PDB file of C-alpha atoms in Angstrom:
ATOM      1  CA  MET A 720      17.111 -53.250 -34.151  1.00 38.00           C
ATOM      2  CA  SER A 721      15.932 -56.884 -34.298  1.00 39.00           C
ATOM      3  CA  GLN A 722      14.662 -56.369 -37.847  1.00 43.00           C
ATOM      4  CA  ALA A 723      18.047 -55.004 -38.916  1.00 41.00           C
ATOM      5  CA  LEU A 724      19.827 -57.962 -37.356  1.00 42.00           C
ATOM      6  CA  SER A 725      17.521 -60.589 -38.841  1.00 48.00           C
ATOM      7  CA  HIS A 726      17.774 -59.415 -42.472  1.00 57.00           C
ATOM      8  CA  PRO A 727      20.899 -58.459 -44.438  1.00 63.00           C
ATOM      9  CA  SER A 728      21.284 -54.875 -45.624  1.00 68.00           C
ATOM     10  CA  MET A 729      20.694 -53.823 -49.224  1.00 71.00           C
ATOM     11  CA  PRO A 730      24.405 -53.595 -50.229  1.00 78.00           C
ATOM     12  CA  LEU A 731      25.080 -57.011 -48.697  1.00 82.00           C
ATOM     13  CA  ARG A 732      22.120 -58.589 -50.507  1.00 84.00           C
ATOM     14  CA  TRP A 733      23.264 -57.195 -53.844  1.00 85.00           C
ATOM     15  CA  SER A 734      26.867 -58.228 -53.226  1.00 86.00           C
ATOM     16  CA  VAL A 735      25.865 -61.789 -52.417  1.00 86.00           C
ATOM     17  CA  ALA A 736      23.469 -61.998 -55.386  1.00 87.00           C
ATOM     18  CA  LEU A 737      26.000 -60.597 -57.871  1.00 89.00           C
ATOM     19  CA  GLY A 738      28.807 -62.753 -56.514  1.00 89.00           C
ATOM     20  CA  ALA A 739      26.699 -65.902 -56.750  1.00 88.00           C
ATOM     21  CA  ALA A 740      25.624 -65.052 -60.308  1.00 90.00           C
ATOM     22  CA  VAL A 741      29.180 -64.433 -61.544  1.00 91.00           C
ATOM     23  CA  LEU A 742      30.575 -67.535 -59.826  1.00 92.00           C
ATOM     24  CA  LEU A 743      27.843 -69.819 -61.118  1.00 90.00           C
ATOM     25  CA  ALA A 744      28.119 -68.445 -64.658  1.00 89.00           C
ATOM     26  CA  ALA A 745      31.867 -69.123 -64.620  1.00 89.00           C
ATOM     27  CA  VAL A 746      31.314 -72.678 -63.397  1.00 89.00           C
ATOM     28  CA  ALA A 747      28.627 -73.269 -66.022  1.00 87.00           C
ATOM     29  CA  LEU A 748      30.976 -72.066 -68.769  1.00 87.00           C
ATOM     30  CA  ALA A 749      33.839 -74.249 -67.539  1.00 85.00           C
ATOM     31  CA  ALA A 750      31.986 -77.439 -66.610  1.00 81.00           C
ATOM     32  CA  GLY A 751      31.567 -80.300 -69.049  1.00 71.00           C
ATOM     33  CA  SER A 752      33.640 -82.319 -71.456  1.00 70.00           C
ATOM     34  CA  GLY A 753      36.285 -80.234 -73.209  1.00 66.00           C
ATOM     35  CA  GLY A 754      37.111 -78.017 -70.230  1.00 67.00           C
ATOM     36  CA  TRP A 755      38.192 -74.469 -71.066  1.00 75.00           C
ATOM     37  CA  ASP A 756      38.136 -74.890 -74.817  1.00 74.00           C
ATOM     38  CA  VAL A 757      37.437 -71.384 -76.101  1.00 79.00           C
ATOM     39  CA  GLN A 758      35.675 -72.445 -79.289  1.00 81.00           C
ATOM     40  CA  LEU A 759      33.486 -74.896 -77.380  1.00 81.00           C
ATOM     41  CA  ILE A 760      32.577 -72.242 -74.826  1.00 82.00           C
ATOM     42  CA  LEU A 761      31.687 -69.632 -77.437  1.00 82.00           C
ATOM     43  CA  ALA A 762      29.801 -72.018 -79.723  1.00 81.00           C
ATOM     44  CA  LEU A 763      27.848 -74.121 -77.214  1.00 83.00           C
ATOM     45  CA  ARG A 764      28.078 -73.160 -73.560  1.00 86.00           C
ATOM     46  CA  LEU A 765      27.885 -69.370 -73.721  1.00 89.00           C
ATOM     47  CA  PRO A 766      24.643 -69.288 -75.797  1.00 90.00           C
ATOM     48  CA  ARG A 767      23.111 -71.825 -73.422  1.00 91.00           C
ATOM     49  CA  VAL A 768      24.103 -69.878 -70.299  1.00 92.00           C
ATOM     50  CA  VAL A 769      22.782 -66.642 -71.835  1.00 93.00           C
ATOM     51  CA  ALA A 770      19.494 -68.341 -72.770  1.00 92.00           C
ATOM     52  CA  ALA A 771      19.120 -69.885 -69.301  1.00 93.00           C
ATOM     53  CA  ALA A 772      19.784 -66.516 -67.643  1.00 94.00           C
ATOM     54  CA  GLY A 773      17.236 -64.794 -69.861  1.00 94.00           C
ATOM     55  CA  VAL A 774      14.550 -67.415 -69.273  1.00 94.00           C
ATOM     56  CA  GLY A 775      15.161 -67.417 -65.516  1.00 95.00           C
ATOM     57  CA  ALA A 776      14.965 -63.631 -65.300  1.00 96.00           C
ATOM     58  CA  LEU A 777      11.784 -63.518 -67.390  1.00 95.00           C
ATOM     59  CA  LEU A 778      10.055 -66.187 -65.292  1.00 94.00           C
ATOM     60  CA  ALA A 779      11.054 -64.554 -62.001  1.00 95.00           C
ATOM     61  CA  LEU A 780       9.781 -61.147 -63.128  1.00 95.00           C
ATOM     62  CA  ALA A 781       6.580 -62.680 -64.494  1.00 94.00           C
ATOM     63  CA  GLY A 782       6.010 -64.439 -61.179  1.00 92.00           C
ATOM     64  CA  LEU A 783       6.589 -61.195 -59.278  1.00 93.00           C
ATOM     65  CA  MET A 784       4.072 -59.348 -61.453  1.00 91.00           C
ATOM     66  CA  MET A 785       1.450 -62.055 -60.977  1.00 85.00           C
ATOM     67  CA  GLN A 786       1.973 -61.973 -57.213  1.00 85.00           C
ATOM     68  CA  VAL A 787       1.535 -58.200 -57.211  1.00 84.00           C
ATOM     69  CA  LEU A 788      -1.515 -58.461 -59.450  1.00 79.00           C
ATOM     70  CA  LEU A 789      -3.235 -60.894 -57.102  1.00 74.00           C
ATOM     71  CA  ARG A 790      -1.629 -59.736 -53.848  1.00 74.00           C
ATOM     72  CA  ASN A 791      -0.842 -63.386 -53.250  1.00 72.00           C
ATOM     73  CA  PRO A 792       2.720 -64.744 -52.788  1.00 76.00           C
ATOM     74  CA  LEU A 793       1.640 -68.133 -54.169  1.00 72.00           C
ATOM     75  CA  ALA A 794       0.477 -66.724 -57.505  1.00 75.00           C
ATOM     76  CA  ASP A 795       2.477 -67.776 -60.526  1.00 79.00           C
ATOM     77  CA  PRO A 796       2.081 -67.626 -64.327  1.00 79.00           C
ATOM     78  CA  TYR A 797       1.510 -71.378 -64.298  1.00 74.00           C
ATOM     79  CA  VAL A 798      -1.302 -71.037 -61.773  1.00 74.00           C
ATOM     80  CA  LEU A 799      -3.060 -68.477 -63.984  1.00 76.00           C
ATOM     81  CA  GLY A 800      -2.785 -70.585 -67.138  1.00 82.00           C
ATOM     82  CA  THR A 801      -0.570 -68.234 -69.158  1.00 84.00           C
ATOM     83  CA  SER A 802       2.252 -70.763 -69.435  1.00 83.00           C
ATOM     84  CA  GLY A 803      -0.261 -73.422 -70.411  1.00 86.00           C
ATOM     85  CA  GLY A 804      -1.525 -71.189 -73.196  1.00 89.00           C
ATOM     86  CA  ALA A 805       2.064 -70.567 -74.306  1.00 87.00           C
ATOM     87  CA  SER A 806       2.735 -74.319 -74.373  1.00 87.00           C
ATOM     88  CA  VAL A 807      -0.364 -74.970 -76.478  1.00 90.00           C
ATOM     89  CA  GLY A 808       0.596 -72.184 -78.883  1.00 89.00           C
ATOM     90  CA  ALA A 809       4.143 -73.512 -79.184  1.00 85.00           C
ATOM     91  CA  LEU A 810       2.904 -77.062 -79.818  1.00 88.00           C
ATOM     92  CA  LEU A 811       0.605 -75.787 -82.552  1.00 89.00           C
ATOM     93  CA  ALA A 812       3.534 -73.917 -84.076  1.00 86.00           C
ATOM     94  CA  LEU A 813       5.614 -77.102 -83.899  1.00 82.00           C
ATOM     95  CA  LEU A 814       2.910 -79.076 -85.711  1.00 84.00           C
ATOM     96  CA  LEU A 815       2.431 -76.358 -88.348  1.00 85.00           C
ATOM     97  CA  GLY A 816       6.138 -75.791 -88.844  1.00 80.00           C
ATOM     98  CA  THR A 817       6.055 -72.094 -87.898  1.00 80.00           C
ATOM     99  CA  SER A 818       7.986 -70.029 -85.347  1.00 78.00           C
ATOM    100  CA  LEU A 819       7.882 -71.334 -81.768  1.00 77.00           C
ATOM    101  CA  TRP A 820       8.342 -67.800 -80.448  1.00 78.00           C
ATOM    102  CA  LEU A 821       5.353 -66.554 -82.393  1.00 84.00           C
ATOM    103  CA  GLY A 822       3.182 -69.505 -81.370  1.00 86.00           C
ATOM    104  CA  ALA A 823       4.110 -69.298 -77.682  1.00 84.00           C
ATOM    105  CA  GLY A 824       3.702 -65.523 -77.589  1.00 82.00           C
ATOM    106  CA  LEU A 825       0.279 -65.640 -79.217  1.00 86.00           C
ATOM    107  CA  GLY A 826      -0.736 -68.533 -76.964  1.00 89.00           C
ATOM    108  CA  ALA A 827       0.282 -66.654 -73.818  1.00 85.00           C
ATOM    109  CA  LEU A 828      -1.465 -63.491 -74.964  1.00 83.00           C
ATOM    110  CA  GLY A 829      -4.559 -65.487 -75.843  1.00 87.00           C
ATOM    111  CA  ALA A 830      -4.570 -67.108 -72.404  1.00 87.00           C
ATOM    112  CA  GLY A 831      -4.118 -63.711 -70.766  1.00 79.00           C
ATOM    113  CA  ALA A 832      -6.913 -62.180 -72.836  1.00 79.00           C
ATOM    114  CA  LEU A 833      -9.218 -65.093 -71.994  1.00 85.00           C
ATOM    115  CA  LEU A 834      -8.399 -64.675 -68.316  1.00 78.00           C
ATOM    116  CA  LEU A 835      -9.191 -60.971 -68.530  1.00 73.00           C
ATOM    117  CA  TRP A 836     -12.481 -61.612 -70.304  1.00 80.00           C
ATOM    118  CA  LEU A 837     -13.608 -64.298 -67.871  1.00 79.00           C
ATOM    119  CA  ALA A 838     -12.629 -62.202 -64.852  1.00 69.00           C
ATOM    120  CA  ARG A 839     -13.578 -58.801 -66.285  1.00 68.00           C
ATOM    121  CA  SER A 840     -16.126 -58.066 -63.563  1.00 68.00           C
ATOM    122  CA  ALA A 841     -13.591 -58.834 -60.835  1.00 61.00           C
ATOM    123  CA  LEU A 842     -10.937 -56.638 -62.441  1.00 57.00           C
ATOM    124  CA  ALA A 843     -13.393 -53.782 -62.959  1.00 58.00           C
ATOM    125  CA  SER A 844     -14.387 -53.706 -59.303  1.00 56.00           C
ATOM    126  CA  THR A 845     -12.421 -52.154 -56.466  1.00 48.00           C
ATOM    127  CA  ASP A 846     -12.646 -55.356 -54.433  1.00 52.00           C
ATOM    128  CA  ASP A 847      -9.784 -57.794 -54.106  1.00 54.00           C
ATOM    129  CA  ALA A 848     -10.035 -59.995 -57.208  1.00 55.00           C
ATOM    130  CA  SER A 849      -7.457 -62.554 -56.070  1.00 61.00           C
ATOM    131  CA  PRO A 850      -9.729 -65.519 -55.212  1.00 68.00           C
ATOM    132  CA  ARG A 851     -11.748 -65.296 -58.429  1.00 70.00           C
ATOM    133  CA  LEU A 852      -8.700 -64.770 -60.643  1.00 70.00           C
ATOM    134  CA  ILE A 853      -6.856 -67.707 -59.086  1.00 72.00           C
ATOM    135  CA  LEU A 854      -9.853 -70.003 -59.542  1.00 79.00           C
ATOM    136  CA  VAL A 855     -10.313 -68.915 -63.159  1.00 80.00           C
ATOM    137  CA  GLY A 856      -6.589 -69.292 -63.786  1.00 78.00           C
ATOM    138  CA  ALA A 857      -6.532 -72.784 -62.286  1.00 81.00           C
ATOM    139  CA  MET A 858      -9.363 -73.872 -64.575  1.00 87.00           C
ATOM    140  CA  LEU A 859      -7.594 -72.382 -67.587  1.00 88.00           C
ATOM    141  CA  ALA A 860      -4.377 -74.178 -66.620  1.00 85.00           C
ATOM    142  CA  ALA A 861      -6.283 -77.474 -66.491  1.00 89.00           C
ATOM    143  CA  LEU A 862      -7.906 -76.744 -69.846  1.00 91.00           C
ATOM    144  CA  PHE A 863      -4.615 -75.902 -71.554  1.00 91.00           C
ATOM    145  CA  GLY A 864      -2.981 -78.967 -70.006  1.00 87.00           C
ATOM    146  CA  ALA A 865      -5.660 -81.156 -71.574  1.00 90.00           C
ATOM    147  CA  LEU A 866      -5.227 -79.410 -74.937  1.00 91.00           C
ATOM    148  CA  ALA A 867      -1.451 -79.930 -74.786  1.00 88.00           C
ATOM    149  CA  THR A 868      -1.996 -83.644 -74.145  1.00 87.00           C
ATOM    150  CA  LEU A 869      -4.310 -83.893 -77.147  1.00 89.00           C
ATOM    151  CA  LEU A 870      -1.787 -82.086 -79.339  1.00 89.00           C
ATOM    152  CA  LEU A 871       0.921 -84.502 -78.225  1.00 86.00           C
ATOM    153  CA  MET A 872      -1.287 -87.350 -79.435  1.00 86.00           C
ATOM    154  CA  LEU A 873      -1.366 -85.689 -82.866  1.00 84.00           C
ATOM    155  CA  THR A 874       2.389 -85.069 -82.989  1.00 81.00           C
ATOM    156  CA  PRO A 875       4.232 -87.283 -85.522  1.00 80.00           C
ATOM    157  CA  ASP A 876       6.391 -90.024 -84.010  1.00 77.00           C
ATOM    158  CA  GLU A 877       9.625 -88.472 -85.224  1.00 74.00           C
ATOM    159  CA  ARG A 878       8.834 -85.259 -83.285  1.00 76.00           C
ATOM    160  CA  LEU A 879       7.099 -86.789 -80.270  1.00 77.00           C
ATOM    161  CA  ARG A 880      10.138 -87.383 -78.076  1.00 74.00           C
ATOM    162  CA  GLY A 881      11.449 -83.876 -78.685  1.00 72.00           C
ATOM    163  CA  ALA A 882       8.036 -82.355 -77.975  1.00 79.00           C
ATOM    164  CA  ILE A 883       7.700 -84.221 -74.674  1.00 79.00           C
ATOM    165  CA  PHE A 884      11.244 -83.313 -73.629  1.00 74.00           C
ATOM    166  CA  TRP A 885      10.631 -79.687 -74.559  1.00 73.00           C
ATOM    167  CA  LEU A 886       7.355 -79.521 -72.638  1.00 79.00           C
ATOM    168  CA  VAL A 887       9.118 -80.449 -69.382  1.00 81.00           C
ATOM    169  CA  GLY A 888      11.855 -77.889 -70.029  1.00 83.00           C
ATOM    170  CA  ASP A 889      14.884 -78.174 -72.302  1.00 82.00           C
ATOM    171  CA  LEU A 890      17.759 -75.780 -72.940  1.00 85.00           C
ATOM    172  CA  SER A 891      19.956 -78.144 -74.952  1.00 77.00           C
ATOM    173  CA  ALA A 892      19.165 -76.423 -78.254  1.00 73.00           C
ATOM    174  CA  ALA A 893      18.400 -72.932 -76.921  1.00 75.00           C
ATOM    175  CA  GLN A 894      19.789 -70.216 -79.200  1.00 73.00           C
ATOM    176  CA  ASP A 895      17.951 -67.019 -78.328  1.00 77.00           C
ATOM    177  CA  HIS A 896      20.963 -64.755 -79.076  1.00 78.00           C
ATOM    178  CA  GLY A 897      20.343 -62.691 -75.951  1.00 84.00           C
ATOM    179  CA  VAL A 898      16.711 -61.892 -76.774  1.00 89.00           C
ATOM    180  CA  GLY A 899      15.545 -63.227 -73.401  1.00 90.00           C
ATOM    181  CA  LEU A 900      18.045 -61.152 -71.444  1.00 92.00           C
ATOM    182  CA  GLY A 901      17.142 -58.073 -73.482  1.00 93.00           C
ATOM    183  CA  ALA A 902      13.430 -58.599 -72.893  1.00 94.00           C
ATOM    184  CA  ALA A 903      14.039 -59.151 -69.173  1.00 94.00           C
ATOM    185  CA  MET A 904      15.961 -55.866 -69.024  1.00 95.00           C
ATOM    186  CA  VAL A 905      13.085 -54.002 -70.696  1.00 95.00           C
ATOM    187  CA  LEU A 906      10.638 -55.623 -68.277  1.00 94.00           C
ATOM    188  CA  LEU A 907      12.840 -54.714 -65.323  1.00 94.00           C
ATOM    189  CA  LEU A 908      13.103 -51.091 -66.450  1.00 94.00           C
ATOM    190  CA  GLY A 909       9.313 -50.963 -66.728  1.00 92.00           C
ATOM    191  CA  LEU A 910       8.914 -52.237 -63.173  1.00 91.00           C
ATOM    192  CA  LEU A 911      11.493 -49.762 -61.889  1.00 91.00           C
ATOM    193  CA  TRP A 912       9.622 -46.944 -63.620  1.00 91.00           C
ATOM    194  CA  ARG A 913       6.262 -48.047 -62.206  1.00 88.00           C
ATOM    195  CA  GLY A 914       7.645 -49.124 -58.836  1.00 86.00           C
ATOM    196  CA  ARG A 915       5.661 -46.631 -56.746  1.00 88.00           C
ATOM    197  CA  SER A 916       2.397 -47.528 -58.501  1.00 88.00           C
ATOM    198  CA  VAL A 917       3.042 -51.234 -58.003  1.00 87.00           C
ATOM    199  CA  ASP A 918       3.797 -50.684 -54.302  1.00 85.00           C
ATOM    200  CA  ARG A 919       0.472 -48.880 -53.967  1.00 85.00           C
ATOM    201  CA  LEU A 920      -1.341 -51.722 -55.713  1.00 83.00           C
ATOM    202  CA  MET A 921       0.081 -54.088 -53.093  1.00 80.00           C
ATOM    203  CA  LEU A 922      -1.905 -52.106 -50.494  1.00 78.00           C
ATOM    204  CA  GLY A 923      -5.121 -53.207 -52.196  1.00 73.00           C
ATOM    205  CA  ALA A 924      -7.211 -52.031 -55.125  1.00 72.00           C
ATOM    206  CA  GLU A 925      -9.292 -49.628 -53.039  1.00 75.00           C
ATOM    207  CA  ALA A 926      -6.280 -48.040 -51.349  1.00 78.00           C
ATOM    208  CA  ALA A 927      -4.445 -47.709 -54.679  1.00 78.00           C
ATOM    209  CA  GLY A 928      -7.515 -46.075 -56.240  1.00 79.00           C
ATOM    210  CA  LEU A 929      -7.746 -43.567 -53.394  1.00 80.00           C
ATOM    211  CA  LEU A 930      -4.085 -42.719 -53.960  1.00 77.00           C
ATOM    212  CA  GLY A 931      -4.860 -41.872 -57.589  1.00 80.00           C
ATOM    213  CA  GLU A 932      -3.671 -45.036 -59.312  1.00 81.00           C
ATOM    214  CA  PRO A 933      -5.597 -46.327 -62.366  1.00 81.00           C
ATOM    215  CA  VAL A 934      -6.044 -49.798 -60.880  1.00 80.00           C
ATOM    216  CA  ARG A 935      -7.697 -51.482 -63.844  1.00 79.00           C
ATOM    217  CA  ARG A 936      -5.112 -50.209 -66.345  1.00 85.00           C
ATOM    218  CA  LEU A 937      -2.224 -51.140 -64.050  1.00 87.00           C
ATOM    219  CA  ARG A 938      -3.565 -54.665 -63.626  1.00 82.00           C
ATOM    220  CA  LEU A 939      -3.928 -54.971 -67.390  1.00 82.00           C
ATOM    221  CA  GLU A 940      -0.346 -53.780 -67.919  1.00 87.00           C
ATOM    222  CA  LEU A 941       1.003 -56.320 -65.425  1.00 87.00           C
ATOM    223  CA  LEU A 942      -0.972 -59.199 -66.912  1.00 81.00           C
ATOM    224  CA  VAL A 943       0.008 -58.428 -70.518  1.00 83.00           C
ATOM    225  CA  ALA A 944       3.676 -57.944 -69.632  1.00 90.00           C
ATOM    226  CA  ALA A 945       3.778 -61.169 -67.624  1.00 88.00           C
ATOM    227  CA  SER A 946       2.024 -63.081 -70.424  1.00 84.00           C
ATOM    228  CA  LEU A 947       4.544 -61.896 -73.020  1.00 87.00           C
ATOM    229  CA  ALA A 948       7.435 -62.755 -70.707  1.00 92.00           C
ATOM    230  CA  VAL A 949       6.109 -66.273 -70.155  1.00 89.00           C
ATOM    231  CA  GLY A 950       5.489 -66.737 -73.877  1.00 86.00           C
ATOM    232  CA  LEU A 951       9.088 -65.872 -74.696  1.00 89.00           C
ATOM    233  CA  ALA A 952      10.407 -68.079 -71.885  1.00 90.00           C
ATOM    234  CA  VAL A 953       8.306 -71.067 -72.965  1.00 87.00           C
ATOM    235  CA  ALA A 954       9.322 -70.620 -76.608  1.00 84.00           C
ATOM    236  CA  THR A 955      12.982 -70.679 -75.589  1.00 87.00           C
ATOM    237  CA  ALA A 956      13.086 -73.430 -72.971  1.00 86.00           C
ATOM    238  CA  GLY A 957       9.686 -75.080 -72.751  1.00 83.00           C
ATOM    239  CA  ALA A 958       7.675 -75.336 -69.561  1.00 82.00           C
ATOM    240  CA  VAL A 959       9.952 -74.582 -66.592  1.00 87.00           C
ATOM    241  CA  GLY A 960       8.222 -74.161 -63.262  1.00 81.00           C
ATOM    242  CA  PHE A 961       8.992 -72.930 -59.744  1.00 85.00           C
ATOM    243  CA  VAL A 962      11.251 -70.020 -60.793  1.00 91.00           C
ATOM    244  CA  GLY A 963       8.478 -67.435 -60.696  1.00 90.00           C
ATOM    245  CA  LEU A 964       7.190 -68.821 -57.415  1.00 86.00           C
ATOM    246  CA  VAL A 965      10.393 -69.433 -55.448  1.00 88.00           C
ATOM    247  CA  VAL A 966      12.615 -66.469 -56.329  1.00 91.00           C
ATOM    248  CA  PRO A 967      10.394 -63.478 -55.389  1.00 91.00           C
ATOM    249  CA  GLN A 968       9.208 -65.237 -52.254  1.00 87.00           C
ATOM    250  CA  ALA A 969      12.797 -66.039 -51.221  1.00 86.00           C
ATOM    251  CA  TRP A 970      13.755 -62.366 -51.439  1.00 90.00           C
ATOM    252  CA  ARG A 971      10.657 -61.362 -49.475  1.00 87.00           C
ATOM    253  CA  LEU A 972      11.686 -63.766 -46.733  1.00 82.00           C
ATOM    254  CA  ALA A 973      15.118 -62.116 -46.824  1.00 83.00           C
ATOM    255  CA  GLY A 974      13.457 -58.797 -45.989  1.00 84.00           C
ATOM    256  CA  VAL A 975      13.038 -57.223 -49.452  1.00 87.00           C
ATOM    257  CA  GLN A 976       9.651 -55.543 -49.784  1.00 83.00           C
ATOM    258  CA  HIS A 977       9.836 -52.552 -52.141  1.00 87.00           C
ATOM    259  CA  THR A 978       9.110 -53.286 -55.790  1.00 88.00           C
ATOM    260  CA  ARG A 979      12.184 -51.634 -57.267  1.00 89.00           C
ATOM    261  CA  GLU A 980      14.682 -53.642 -55.227  1.00 91.00           C
ATOM    262  CA  LEU A 981      12.569 -56.790 -55.355  1.00 93.00           C
ATOM    263  CA  ALA A 982      12.346 -56.637 -59.153  1.00 93.00           C
ATOM    264  CA  GLY A 983      16.099 -56.240 -59.613  1.00 93.00           C
ATOM    265  CA  LEU A 984      17.001 -58.997 -57.173  1.00 94.00           C
ATOM    266  CA  SER A 985      14.308 -61.304 -58.570  1.00 94.00           C
ATOM    267  CA  ALA A 986      15.622 -60.930 -62.122  1.00 95.00           C
ATOM    268  CA  LEU A 987      19.175 -61.626 -60.952  1.00 95.00           C
ATOM    269  CA  GLY A 988      18.081 -64.496 -58.715  1.00 94.00           C
ATOM    270  CA  GLY A 989      15.938 -66.098 -61.416  1.00 94.00           C
ATOM    271  CA  ALA A 990      18.806 -65.952 -63.905  1.00 95.00           C
ATOM    272  CA  THR A 991      21.223 -67.476 -61.382  1.00 95.00           C
ATOM    273  CA  LEU A 992      18.811 -70.194 -60.319  1.00 93.00           C
ATOM    274  CA  LEU A 993      18.061 -71.421 -63.832  1.00 94.00           C
ATOM    275  CA  VAL A 994      21.729 -71.314 -64.880  1.00 94.00           C
ATOM    276  CA  GLY A 995      22.453 -73.524 -61.864  1.00 93.00           C
ATOM    277  CA  ALA A 996      19.581 -75.882 -62.644  1.00 91.00           C
ATOM    278  CA  ASP A 997      20.737 -76.208 -66.241  1.00 91.00           C
ATOM    279  CA  LEU A 998      24.277 -76.926 -65.057  1.00 91.00           C
ATOM    280  CA  VAL A 999      22.952 -79.772 -62.928  1.00 90.00           C
ATOM    281  CA  ALA A1000      20.875 -81.024 -65.870  1.00 89.00           C
ATOM    282  CA  ARG A1001      23.998 -81.132 -68.046  1.00 88.00           C
ATOM    283  CA  ILE A1002      26.445 -82.843 -65.687  1.00 87.00           C
ATOM    284  CA  ALA A1003      24.371 -84.933 -63.251  1.00 83.00           C
ATOM    285  CA  ALA A1004      23.866 -87.863 -65.648  1.00 77.00           C
ATOM    286  CA  ALA A1005      26.522 -87.074 -68.283  1.00 75.00           C
ATOM    287  CA  PRO A1006      26.767 -87.877 -71.137  1.00 77.00           C
ATOM    288  CA  MET A1007      22.941 -87.906 -70.965  1.00 82.00           C
ATOM    289  CA  GLU A1008      21.088 -84.656 -70.309  1.00 82.00           C
ATOM    290  CA  LEU A1009      18.164 -84.294 -67.944  1.00 85.00           C
ATOM    291  CA  PRO A1010      15.215 -81.981 -68.660  1.00 86.00           C
ATOM    292  CA  VAL A1011      15.884 -78.718 -66.862  1.00 88.00           C
ATOM    293  CA  GLY A1012      12.216 -78.404 -65.902  1.00 86.00           C
ATOM    294  CA  ALA A1013      12.390 -81.644 -63.896  1.00 86.00           C
ATOM    295  CA  VAL A1014      15.651 -80.559 -62.255  1.00 89.00           C
ATOM    296  CA  MET A1015      14.111 -77.187 -61.403  1.00 87.00           C
ATOM    297  CA  ALA A1016      11.168 -78.914 -59.730  1.00 83.00           C
ATOM    298  CA  LEU A1017      13.498 -81.186 -57.739  1.00 86.00           C
ATOM    299  CA  LEU A1018      15.586 -78.212 -56.622  1.00 80.00           C
ATOM    300  CA  GLY A1019      12.763 -75.713 -56.234  1.00 74.00           C
ATOM    301  CA  ALA A1020      10.336 -77.681 -54.107  1.00 74.00           C
ATOM    302  CA  PRO A1021      12.746 -78.456 -51.208  1.00 80.00           C
ATOM    303  CA  CYS A1022      14.170 -74.914 -51.335  1.00 72.00           C
ATOM    304  CA  PHE A1023      10.692 -73.433 -51.172  1.00 69.00           C
ATOM    305  CA  ILE A1024       9.768 -75.648 -48.213  1.00 74.00           C
ATOM    306  CA  ALA A1025      12.996 -74.663 -46.426  1.00 72.00           C
ATOM    307  CA  LEU A1026      12.330 -70.975 -47.050  1.00 61.00           C
ATOM    308  CA  LEU A1027       8.803 -71.273 -45.695  1.00 62.00           C
ATOM    309  CA  ILE A1028      10.065 -73.070 -42.552  1.00 71.00           C
ATOM    310  CA  ARG A1029      12.747 -70.428 -42.057  1.00 64.00           C
ATOM    311  CA  GLY A1030      10.234 -67.642 -42.566  1.00 54.00           C
ATOM    312  CA  THR A1031       7.899 -68.957 -39.849  1.00 49.00           C
ATOM    313  CA  ARG A1032      10.562 -69.137 -37.154  1.00 54.00           C
TER     314      ARG A1032
END
């Protein structure tokens, strides 16, 4: 009885999440100079809102998969170095004049493959690989951060400001034409399909193996899917943090535990959160625009602290 009173029911959670998403999207489309100008909305604001929603959903789902993979609520694509690899790949693409999406995707996959190779013994065992994977990921994140700094030093002056702004998160020129939302939907469907297997993996590698789950293959699937999601998100909006960390943990504190519901609410919550952060980035210092990654950090850190305090009461 106390558990039912302390956490909202499933229909109420979905109603609140959907209502917040629709309301915030409407505000984001209306806010700004020009008001409800239809041409302005269709040409500028709608593509930006769609891109922000796609990036937010991808990051939230990637964070959820990393947390399942490591059985650690503090795991995040940025902790494991996949976003750092995506940033390095995108910077190389920027210097070479090739596709940012291709560079970021290859960079994220390369970082994921390197993580797998370095931690292959941990992943092959039935023991909990979380501590070793987190340590390896932290070292990779530091390595890719240093490489990104070196690449910035090699960036021509006329591109330097844009590269720096993009590295801290920027949606001002995002035109992904719904690719991010489409990819997030595919990712979500995959998690819904594999929901029972993922729930078993959360019990531990040994327990999942006893229940007949191919633990090593499932971990590989989660890591590759999360790496591709982060690569696409970084290529679209640059390095945006906290979404993959805050959103799944917030829903867990609200009482959501099963993978299928957690995945759906995380995708919706990540999309809503980043649309809101981008709205603040657009209007807080108008006519100047703030980097959405910095705004997300300023919003995400206090929210995460508040959620942790609330969860310990």
